XYZ file of C-alpha atoms in Angstrom:
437
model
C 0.000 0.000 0.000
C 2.976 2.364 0.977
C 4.174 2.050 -2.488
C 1.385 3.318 -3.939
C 0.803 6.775 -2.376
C 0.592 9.003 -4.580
C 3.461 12.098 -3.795
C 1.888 15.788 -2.608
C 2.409 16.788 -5.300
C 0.945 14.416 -7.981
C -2.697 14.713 -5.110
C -2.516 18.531 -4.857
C -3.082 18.821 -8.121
C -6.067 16.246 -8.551
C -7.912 18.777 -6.144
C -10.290 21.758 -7.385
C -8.527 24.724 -8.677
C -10.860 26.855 -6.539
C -8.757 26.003 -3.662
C -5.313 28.466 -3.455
C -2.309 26.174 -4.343
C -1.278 26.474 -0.394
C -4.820 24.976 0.939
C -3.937 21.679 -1.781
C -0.681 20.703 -0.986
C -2.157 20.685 2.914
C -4.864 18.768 2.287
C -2.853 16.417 0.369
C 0.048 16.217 2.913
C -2.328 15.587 5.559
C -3.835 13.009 3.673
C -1.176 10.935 2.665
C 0.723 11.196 6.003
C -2.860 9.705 7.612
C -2.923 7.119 4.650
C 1.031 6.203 6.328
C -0.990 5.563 9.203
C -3.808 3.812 9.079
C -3.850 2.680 5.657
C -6.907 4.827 4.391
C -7.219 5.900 0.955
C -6.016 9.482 0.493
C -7.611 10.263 -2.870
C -11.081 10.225 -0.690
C -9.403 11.792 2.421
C -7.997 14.515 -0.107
C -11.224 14.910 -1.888
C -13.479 15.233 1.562
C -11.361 17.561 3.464
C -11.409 19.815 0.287
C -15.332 20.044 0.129
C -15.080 21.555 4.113
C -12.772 24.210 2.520
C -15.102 24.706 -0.148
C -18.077 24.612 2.163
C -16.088 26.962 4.657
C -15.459 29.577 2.085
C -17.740 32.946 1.733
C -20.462 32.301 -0.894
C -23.661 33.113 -2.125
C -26.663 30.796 -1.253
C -30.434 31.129 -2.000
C -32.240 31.205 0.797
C -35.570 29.447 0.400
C -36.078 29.349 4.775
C -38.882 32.213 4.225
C -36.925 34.029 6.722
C -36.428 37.664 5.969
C -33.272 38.752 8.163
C -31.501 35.453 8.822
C -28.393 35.726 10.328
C -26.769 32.700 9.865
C -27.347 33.805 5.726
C -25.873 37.492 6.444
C -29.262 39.117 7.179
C -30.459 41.858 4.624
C -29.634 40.909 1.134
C -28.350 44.104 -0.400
C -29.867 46.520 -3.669
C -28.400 46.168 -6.660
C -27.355 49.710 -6.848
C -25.579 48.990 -3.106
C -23.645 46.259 -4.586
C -22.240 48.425 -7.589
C -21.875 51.093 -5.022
C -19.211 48.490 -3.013
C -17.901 47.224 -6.478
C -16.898 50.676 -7.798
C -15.738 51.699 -4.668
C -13.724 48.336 -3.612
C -12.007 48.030 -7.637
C -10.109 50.932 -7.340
C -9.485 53.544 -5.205
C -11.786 56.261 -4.331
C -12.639 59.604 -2.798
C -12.686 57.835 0.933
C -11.159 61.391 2.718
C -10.485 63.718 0.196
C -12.744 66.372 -0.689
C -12.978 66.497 -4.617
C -14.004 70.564 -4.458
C -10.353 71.798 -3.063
C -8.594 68.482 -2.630
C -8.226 68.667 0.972
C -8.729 66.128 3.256
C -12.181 65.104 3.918
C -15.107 63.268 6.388
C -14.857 59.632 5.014
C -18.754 59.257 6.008
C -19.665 63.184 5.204
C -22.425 61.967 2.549
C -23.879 59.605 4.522
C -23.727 61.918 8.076
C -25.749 64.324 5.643
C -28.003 62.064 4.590
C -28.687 59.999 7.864
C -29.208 63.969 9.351
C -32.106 64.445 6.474
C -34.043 61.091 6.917
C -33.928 61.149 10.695
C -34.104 64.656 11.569
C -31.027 64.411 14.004
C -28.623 67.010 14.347
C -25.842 64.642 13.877
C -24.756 61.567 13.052
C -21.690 58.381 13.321
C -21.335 55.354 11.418
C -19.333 52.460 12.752
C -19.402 49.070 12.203
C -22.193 47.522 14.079
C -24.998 48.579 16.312
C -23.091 47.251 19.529
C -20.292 48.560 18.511
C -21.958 52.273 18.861
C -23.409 51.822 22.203
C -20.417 50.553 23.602
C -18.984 54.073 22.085
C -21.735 56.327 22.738
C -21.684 54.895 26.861
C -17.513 55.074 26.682
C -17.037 58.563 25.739
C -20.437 59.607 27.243
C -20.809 57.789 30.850
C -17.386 56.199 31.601
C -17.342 55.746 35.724
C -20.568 57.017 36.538
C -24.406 55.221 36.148
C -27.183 54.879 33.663
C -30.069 53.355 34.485
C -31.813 50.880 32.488
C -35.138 48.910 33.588
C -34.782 45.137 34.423
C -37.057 44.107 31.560
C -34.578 44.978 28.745
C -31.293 43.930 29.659
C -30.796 41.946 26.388
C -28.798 38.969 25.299
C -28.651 38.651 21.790
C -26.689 36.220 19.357
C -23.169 35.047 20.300
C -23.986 35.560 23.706
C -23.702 39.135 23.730
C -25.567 40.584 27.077
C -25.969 44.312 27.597
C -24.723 44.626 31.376
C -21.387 42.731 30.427
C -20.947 45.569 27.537
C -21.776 48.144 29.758
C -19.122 46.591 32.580
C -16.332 47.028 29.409
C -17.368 50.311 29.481
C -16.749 51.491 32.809
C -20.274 52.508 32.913
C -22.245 52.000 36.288
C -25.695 49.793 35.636
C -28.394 50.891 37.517
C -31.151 48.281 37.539
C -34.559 49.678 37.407
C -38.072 48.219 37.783
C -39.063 44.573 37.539
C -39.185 42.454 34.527
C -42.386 43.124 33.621
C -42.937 46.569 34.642
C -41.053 49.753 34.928
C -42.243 52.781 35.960
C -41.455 56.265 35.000
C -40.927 56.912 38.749
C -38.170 53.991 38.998
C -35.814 55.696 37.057
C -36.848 59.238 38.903
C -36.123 57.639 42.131
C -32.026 56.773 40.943
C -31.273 59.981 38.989
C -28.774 61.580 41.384
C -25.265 63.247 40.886
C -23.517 60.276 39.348
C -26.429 59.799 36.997
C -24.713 60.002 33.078
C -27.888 59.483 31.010
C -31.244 56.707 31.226
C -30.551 53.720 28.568
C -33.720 52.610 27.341
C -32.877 49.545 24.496
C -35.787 47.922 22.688
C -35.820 44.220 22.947
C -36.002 43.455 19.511
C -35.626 39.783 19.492
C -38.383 39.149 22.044
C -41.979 40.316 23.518
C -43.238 41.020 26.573
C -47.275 40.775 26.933
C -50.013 40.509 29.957
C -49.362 42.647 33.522
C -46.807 44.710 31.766
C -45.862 48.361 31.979
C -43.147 50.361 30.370
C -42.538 54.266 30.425
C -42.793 56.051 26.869
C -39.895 57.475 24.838
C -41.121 61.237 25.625
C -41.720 60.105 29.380
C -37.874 59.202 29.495
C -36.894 62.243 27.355
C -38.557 64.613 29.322
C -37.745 62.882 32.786
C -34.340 63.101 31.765
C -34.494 67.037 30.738
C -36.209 67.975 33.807
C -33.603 66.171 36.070
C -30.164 67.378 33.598
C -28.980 64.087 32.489
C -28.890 62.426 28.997
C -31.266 60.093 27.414
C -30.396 57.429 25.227
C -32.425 54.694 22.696
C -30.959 51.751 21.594
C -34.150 50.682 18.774
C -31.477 48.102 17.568
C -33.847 47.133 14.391
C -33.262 50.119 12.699
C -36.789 51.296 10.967
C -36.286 54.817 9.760
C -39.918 55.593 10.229
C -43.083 53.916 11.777
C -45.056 55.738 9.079
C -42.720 53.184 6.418
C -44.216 55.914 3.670
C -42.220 54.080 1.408
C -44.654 51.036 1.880
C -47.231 51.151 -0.813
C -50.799 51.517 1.525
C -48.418 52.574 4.463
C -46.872 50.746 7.228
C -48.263 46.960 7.994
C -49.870 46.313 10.803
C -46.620 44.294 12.095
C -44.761 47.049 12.431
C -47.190 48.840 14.756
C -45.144 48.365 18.155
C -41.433 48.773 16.517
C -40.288 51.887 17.351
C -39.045 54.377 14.093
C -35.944 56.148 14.506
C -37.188 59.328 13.196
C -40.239 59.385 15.939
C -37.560 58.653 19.077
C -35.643 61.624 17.881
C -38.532 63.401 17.243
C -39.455 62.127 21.292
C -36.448 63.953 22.620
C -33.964 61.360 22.594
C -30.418 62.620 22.596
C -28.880 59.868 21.225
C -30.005 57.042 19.532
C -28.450 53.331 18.031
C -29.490 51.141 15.660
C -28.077 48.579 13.100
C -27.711 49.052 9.182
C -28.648 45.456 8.024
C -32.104 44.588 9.834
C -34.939 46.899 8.857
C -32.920 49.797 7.283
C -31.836 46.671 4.271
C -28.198 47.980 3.876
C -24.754 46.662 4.822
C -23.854 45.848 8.592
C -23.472 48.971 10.146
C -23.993 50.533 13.664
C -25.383 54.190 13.342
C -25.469 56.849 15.883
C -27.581 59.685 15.192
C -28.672 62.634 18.164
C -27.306 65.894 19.290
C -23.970 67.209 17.428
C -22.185 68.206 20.661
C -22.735 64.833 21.890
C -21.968 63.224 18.430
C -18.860 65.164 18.544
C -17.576 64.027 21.634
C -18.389 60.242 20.540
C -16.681 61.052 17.272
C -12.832 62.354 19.610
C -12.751 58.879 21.744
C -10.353 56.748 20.782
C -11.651 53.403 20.039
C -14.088 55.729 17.748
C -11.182 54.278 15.037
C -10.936 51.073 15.917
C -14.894 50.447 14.672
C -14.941 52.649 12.207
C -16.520 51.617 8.624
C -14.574 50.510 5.341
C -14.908 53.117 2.500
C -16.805 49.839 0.656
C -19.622 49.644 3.809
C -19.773 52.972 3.699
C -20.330 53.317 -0.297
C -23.083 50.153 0.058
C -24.759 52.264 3.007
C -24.601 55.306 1.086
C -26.726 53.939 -1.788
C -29.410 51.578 0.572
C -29.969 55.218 2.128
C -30.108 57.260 -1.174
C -33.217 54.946 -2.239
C -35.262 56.074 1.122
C -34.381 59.633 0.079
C -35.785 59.182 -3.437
C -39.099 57.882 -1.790
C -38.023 54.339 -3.210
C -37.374 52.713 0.034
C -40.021 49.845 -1.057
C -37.232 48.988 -3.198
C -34.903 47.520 -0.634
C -34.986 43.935 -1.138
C -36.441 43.188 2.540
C -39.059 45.317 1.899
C -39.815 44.039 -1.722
C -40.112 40.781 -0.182
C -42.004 41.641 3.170
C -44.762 43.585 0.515
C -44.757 40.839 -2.221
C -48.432 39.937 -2.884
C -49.972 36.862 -2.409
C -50.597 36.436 -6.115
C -47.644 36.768 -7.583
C -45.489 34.678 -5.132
C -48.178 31.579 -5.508
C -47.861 31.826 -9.146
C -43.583 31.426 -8.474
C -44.437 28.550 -6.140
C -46.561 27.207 -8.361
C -43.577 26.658 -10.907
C -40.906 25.421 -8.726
C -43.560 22.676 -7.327
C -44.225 21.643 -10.785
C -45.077 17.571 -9.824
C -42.758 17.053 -7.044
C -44.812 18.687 -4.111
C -47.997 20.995 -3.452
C -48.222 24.808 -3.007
C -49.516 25.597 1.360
C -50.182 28.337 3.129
C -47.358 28.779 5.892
C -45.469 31.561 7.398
C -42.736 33.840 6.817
C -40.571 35.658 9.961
C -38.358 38.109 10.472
C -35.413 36.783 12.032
C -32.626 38.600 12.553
C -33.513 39.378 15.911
C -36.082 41.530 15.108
C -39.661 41.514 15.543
C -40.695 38.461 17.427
C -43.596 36.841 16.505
C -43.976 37.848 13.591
C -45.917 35.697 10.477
C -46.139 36.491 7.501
C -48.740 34.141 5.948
C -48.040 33.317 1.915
C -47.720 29.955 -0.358
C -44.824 27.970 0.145
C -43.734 25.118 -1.121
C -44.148 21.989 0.632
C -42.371 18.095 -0.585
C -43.259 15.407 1.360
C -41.259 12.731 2.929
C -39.587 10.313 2.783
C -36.273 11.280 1.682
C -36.339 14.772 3.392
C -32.854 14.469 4.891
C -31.181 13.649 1.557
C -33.139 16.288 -0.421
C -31.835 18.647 2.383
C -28.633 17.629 2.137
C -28.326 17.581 -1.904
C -29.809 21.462 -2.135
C -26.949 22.080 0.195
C -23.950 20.292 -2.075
C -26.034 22.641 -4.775
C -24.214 25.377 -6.442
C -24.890 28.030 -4.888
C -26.172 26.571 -2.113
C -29.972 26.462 -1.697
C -31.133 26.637 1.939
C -34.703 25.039 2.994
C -36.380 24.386 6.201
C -37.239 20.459 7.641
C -40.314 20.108 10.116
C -42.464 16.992 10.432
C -40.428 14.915 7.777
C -41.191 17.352 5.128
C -39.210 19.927 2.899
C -40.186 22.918 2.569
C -39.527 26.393 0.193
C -40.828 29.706 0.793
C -40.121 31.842 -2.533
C -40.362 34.551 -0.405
C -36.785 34.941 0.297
C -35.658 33.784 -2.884
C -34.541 36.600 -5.976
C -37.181 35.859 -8.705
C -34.142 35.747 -10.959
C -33.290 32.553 -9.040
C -36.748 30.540 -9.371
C -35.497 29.067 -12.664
C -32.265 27.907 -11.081
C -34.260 26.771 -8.038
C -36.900 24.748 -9.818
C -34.412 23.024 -12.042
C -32.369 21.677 -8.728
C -35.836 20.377 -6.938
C -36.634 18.563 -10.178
C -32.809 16.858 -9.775
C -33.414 15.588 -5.904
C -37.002 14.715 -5.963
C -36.656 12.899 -9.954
């Protein structure tokens, strides 16, 4: 057997071409020296641990889960005009600090300050690179060694175990637990304002709901609690909806977006400062943006760790462009809301295609995800193949290229069109008719 291994060499180069040369010879060192060892074959070693590279690697996949925001798929799936924004931008270089008018040195997020400033009617606003990101910035240059108060019902965890009084600890920010769980009243945080009060935190739980014997004090409540007794008021709405109103929604806002707070109404409140992330509801790149008062902005903007999360010139560009379609009153455009406000109709007529005679077109439920609005269901047709065989249809759409991610539940497959680009459906029907034939 010895005899016959094949050198590095001669393996590396039976491996895909995809891979960079350095990756092959690995593989193919690491599989021959286990072949020395146990006797297994290394062509199939070889050939295995280069489809976990491949696998490992960043790619595009459809998702066909029916969920909106999913984070384990990169959330919001940008505009087209945001990804030539990031192409032009990232192919060559590009006017990232240099003012083009007199060739000076420039604001490397000017345009999108400006245009943040216009859409949320903030005096100010900072870009970094995601929403946690500009709390921990906004409570570091703002409230280092003395206390903000935050009710017991919204200190979050989030994904990757990310907790909110752990961030605030890195801070050196004192938390001040107010309230219970389940209700907090405006008179809890009145009662532990005092001299080494910074500013009130109030953070929207985003990825969960509270309902029953519940009470929560308002946005003004807060912002006016927090004028009357001198100290700052901050909103983290984490989500990032420019506007309840959503007047880019043809018919106006949907009824599931009646309890998520819009940036421009919590400034509007009397918020000084508030956070929210780029790639949830606002449909652009991941970003953490900080809009509120310009003094305070400005003081956020001198700390030092202010360039340690700042944005690439490439987010920046992608952001730029996602926001430029809400100015042009073509927000409805951004892909998560062109698939939140797809009509019944025409996305049964797309199922109705990919099903073909392989499965039958049901009426199930799209979410969120994302961490954003909890409960939510959107009802529309979505594809549904019976069992048996689930697993292995499951796992072929994953060996698919691109990738085509479904859900499992009860032994069947299932496809929402939904969250798939209607440029895909052709591609998509084509690889159901291959694992269900």
């Amino acid at each position: 057997m010895l005899h016959r291994l094949p050198s590095v060499d001669a393996l590396a180069r039976q491996l895909p071409e995809s891979l960079p040369h350095l990756i092959r010879v690995e593989i193919a060192r690491e599989a021959i020296d286990q072949a020395r060892r146990d006797g297994s074959d290394p062509v199939v070693l070889a050939e295995h641990q280069s489809k976990d590279w491949q696998r490992r690697r960043p790619m595009r996949v459809i998702n066909a889960t029916g969920v909106l925001l999913h984070t384990n798929l990169g959330r919001a799936p940008l505009h087209e005009s945001a990804i030539r924004a990031v192409e032009q931008v990232g192919g060559g270089y590009s006017n990232a600090e240099l003012k083009l008018g007199d060739g000076t040195r420039g604001d490397r997020a000017g345009y999108v300050h400006d245009l943040l400033v216009k859409l949320t009617g903030a005096e100010a606003a900072l870009v970094v690179n995601n929403n946690a990101a500009g709390l921990y910035l906004s409570l570091a240059a703002l409230c280092q060694g003395r206390e903000v108060p935050v009710s017991r019902g919204e200190l979050i965890e989030i994904g990757g175990s990310y907790r909110l009084p752990e961030l605030m600890a890195a801070t050196g920010t004192l938390l001040v637990e107010v309230g219970t769980t389940n209700k907090t009243h405006l008179e809890d945080y009145d009662r532990v304002i005092d001299a080494d009060t910074a500013a009130v935190l109030k953070v929207h739980p985003s990825n969960y709901r509270m309902s029953g014997f519940v009470v929560e004090a308002s946005y003004e409540e807060i912002a006016r609690l927090s004028r009357k007794r001198g100290v700052h008021f901050f909103a983290d709405v984490g989500s990032g909806l420019l506007d309840q109103a959503a007047p880019w929604m043809p018919g106006g806002a949907p009824d599931w977006l009646k309890d998520e707070p819009g940036v421009r109404q919590v400034v509007e409140a009397g918020a000084d400062l508030v956070m929210f992330s780029g790639d949830k509801l606002l449909g652009g790149p991941q970003a953490g943006i900080v809009v509120g008062r310009s003094t305070l902005i400005d003081r956020i903007r001198e700390h030092p760790a202010a360039r340690a999360v700042r944005c690439s010139s490439g987010i920046l560009a992608g952001l730029a462009a996602t926001l430029d379609l809400y100015a042009d009153g073509n927000g409805r455009d951004v892909p998560l809301w062109s698939m939140a406000g797809a009509t019944e109709g025409a996305l049964r007529a797309r199922a109705n295609r990919i099903a073909a005679n392989f499965g039958e077109v049901i009426s199930a439920s799209s979410v969120a995800g994302g961490g954003t609005l909890p409960g939510l269901e959107i009802i529309g047709p979505v594809v549904r193949i019976p069992g048996p065989g689930t697993d292995k249809r499951w796992r072929s759409l994953l060996d698919h290229d691109p990738p085509i991610v479904t859900r499992r539940s009860k032994g069947d497959l299932f496809l929402d069109v939904r969250t798939v680009a209607e440029t895909d459906d052709g591609m998509l029907a084509a690889a159901v008719a291959t694992v269900c034939g």
